[in-house]
Amino acid sequence: MKRCSLSAALLAVLALPAFTVQAYDYQLKPQAIADGVQVLVGRTENFSRENGGNIVNTGFIIGRDGVIVIDTGPSKAYGEQQRATIAKLSKLPVVQIYLTHAHPDHVLGNQAYAGVPIAALPGTTRALTINGDALLSNLYRLAGDAMLGTELRLPTVEAKSGEVSIAGRRLRLIPGLGHTDADLMVFDEATQTLFTGDLVFFQRTLTTPNADIPHWLATLDAIDAIDFKVMVPGHGPVLRDHAGIAQTRDYLKWLRDSLQGAARRGLDMPEVLQLAIPERFQRLAVLHTEYERSVAHLYPAYELETLPTVPKSRPQ
Amino acid sequence: MTAMGSLRIAVFVLGQAGLASAALALERPAEPPADPLKSPAWGTIYGRYFKDQKVVFDDRVKVIAPANAENPLDVPVQVSADGLDGVEEMVVVADLNPIQKIVSYEPLRALPSLAFRFKVEQSTPIRAAARTHDGVWHLGGVWLSAAGGGCTTPSYASGDAVWQTRLNEVSGRLWPSADAKTQRLRLRLIHPMDTGLANGIPAFYIDRILLSDAKGEALARVHSYEPISENPVFSFDLKGSGPVRVSGGDIQGNKFSAEIKP
């Protein structure tokens, strides 16, 4: 009797891992936004254990004889569930991945697509080679268990500017910069859908860890001139107008002017953190957290512009 | 044999001293006051910097820092004790950093406020302690969340020789306050500020900065330690107006001196 209960207990213990190690369920719900074009819209939040890092928009285009994926999400589990979502909608194979830029929430689902060409701009591959492991470990810290088993997989193909025809679909690959030093946009000619990556944020405060504001503003002007009908921003709801471009530009210009002005008044960073943010930005998600991060990213350069170097004199 | 013998004696004496101090501690237990930040290292911090001194937690001592350290090598902090009279010294410590003491500041003819940036190793309380002329330490602080690694990461300079030609270069500017009673000095120095904790890179940091007026009278004095960020930036609020003379040096004897004109 005793032996029996012992072996039952042993069995229960052995069986436990099968129950406990369950992949985080992202509950991905595809949203059809144009003919053959689907988007998985993420939350307008920051990375957390609750959202498993799903704060990002990814998408896919179902072509004549294959599926094209734009960004693979924050984790291995996300990539796998993204692929499963695609499989429910189409029997066609995934034939091509495009990564918009080198931030973890856009690229860490790559593991789910072994054997599929993963294309990115050379700057994206370079940045992931240098910083990928640090980005990965930071996301483990922020998103926790959802990251289980996630490893970095670098792009395998270089994305080149211009038109390509894949799976019977004509795409225009448009390089930009400013959010990072290599931001790829993907434009689907048939439906005039533009995937902007993080060059456009809508209703969620933009992020600046690798930003260059003058370059970013110039790229936004170029996006304004693209003949899109539908726009998928990197974060926030899908758009059918230029409101996302305008909002991104407005916030960037305010950020630039506000930080530059503060530096010229002699403020130090903790004082800059406490400056008032205009009313029109208050509805943007995660405003204060992202503003705080942007001050850390951008203020040191503005502040240096205001501190002239004293010619060296002989030390006493 | 003699060496062994004297060693034994030394150990014996040390042992006696240890017992004596333990007995003293039993007689007069210096219980630190309860820490509002509930830091696991408060006992250590208290024992190291405030033992046998009067300590009060005081809302007038403010520490302003971001909730999260976006860049663990460069965390901005402002400490102030504006409501306190007669502040003679301010000390800033990060409880859970491998080197806790960041800076000590003597606002001789300056407001009791200082801003700077520092390196953080992990999430930690940041405390400012302001000592008034009656010898009482007034403490304030906040918790900082950090991914960390700032103290054990090599400085950028350690991988780049450019700093050698610019070491101790001084940049700065003065901004008079609206009422012209004080002036803000912002200062930036070129220095690797190596902590000595990154593998194979010895400690190398600026340990003193003196600010004085045109007549050579001291305005404020900074004693800086390893955690201060590489190429440090400071903000001071000095009483009066006019040019400020900046001088100081690092632990290897390199000195700097510059005049910041209004």
PDB file of C-alpha atoms in Angstrom, chain A residues 10 45 48 52 57 59 78 98 112-113 135 146-147 151 205 233 237 280 283 311 313:
ATOM      1  CA  LEU A  10       6.580   9.715  -8.063  1.00  0.00           C
ATOM      2  CA  GLU A  45       1.585  49.139 -23.412  1.00  0.00           C
ATOM      3  CA  SER A  48       5.285  43.192 -19.077  1.00  0.00           C
ATOM      4  CA  GLY A  52       4.368  38.640 -22.723  1.00  0.00           C
ATOM      5  CA  ASN A  57       2.046  45.112 -34.675  1.00  0.00           C
ATOM      6  CA  GLY A  59       1.510  41.414 -40.286  1.00  0.00           C
ATOM      7  CA  TYR A  78       4.862  34.582 -30.395  1.00  0.00           C
ATOM      8  CA  TYR A  98      10.949  40.998 -43.584  1.00  0.00           C
ATOM      9  CA  ALA A 112       9.625  29.853 -35.635  1.00  0.00           C
ATOM     10  CA  TYR A 113      10.741  30.256 -39.259  1.00  0.00           C
ATOM     11  CA  LEU A 135      18.186  43.139 -26.059  1.00  0.00           C
ATOM     12  CA  ALA A 146       6.632  34.231 -22.166  1.00  0.00           C
ATOM     13  CA  MET A 147      10.234  34.390 -23.399  1.00  0.00           C
ATOM     14  CA  GLU A 151      17.042  32.810 -28.769  1.00  0.00           C
ATOM     15  CA  THR A 205       4.171  57.266 -27.307  1.00  0.00           C
ATOM     16  CA  PRO A 233       2.212  51.576 -37.799  1.00  0.00           C
ATOM     17  CA  PRO A 237      -4.203  50.991 -34.475  1.00  0.00           C
ATOM     18  CA  ARG A 280      -2.564  67.125 -26.699  1.00  0.00           C
ATOM     19  CA  ARG A 283      -4.019  60.605 -24.524  1.00  0.00           C
ATOM     20  CA  PRO A 311      40.718  76.048 -23.458  1.00  0.00           C
ATOM     21  CA  SER A 313      45.256  76.272 -18.982  1.00  0.00           C
TER      22      SER A 313
END
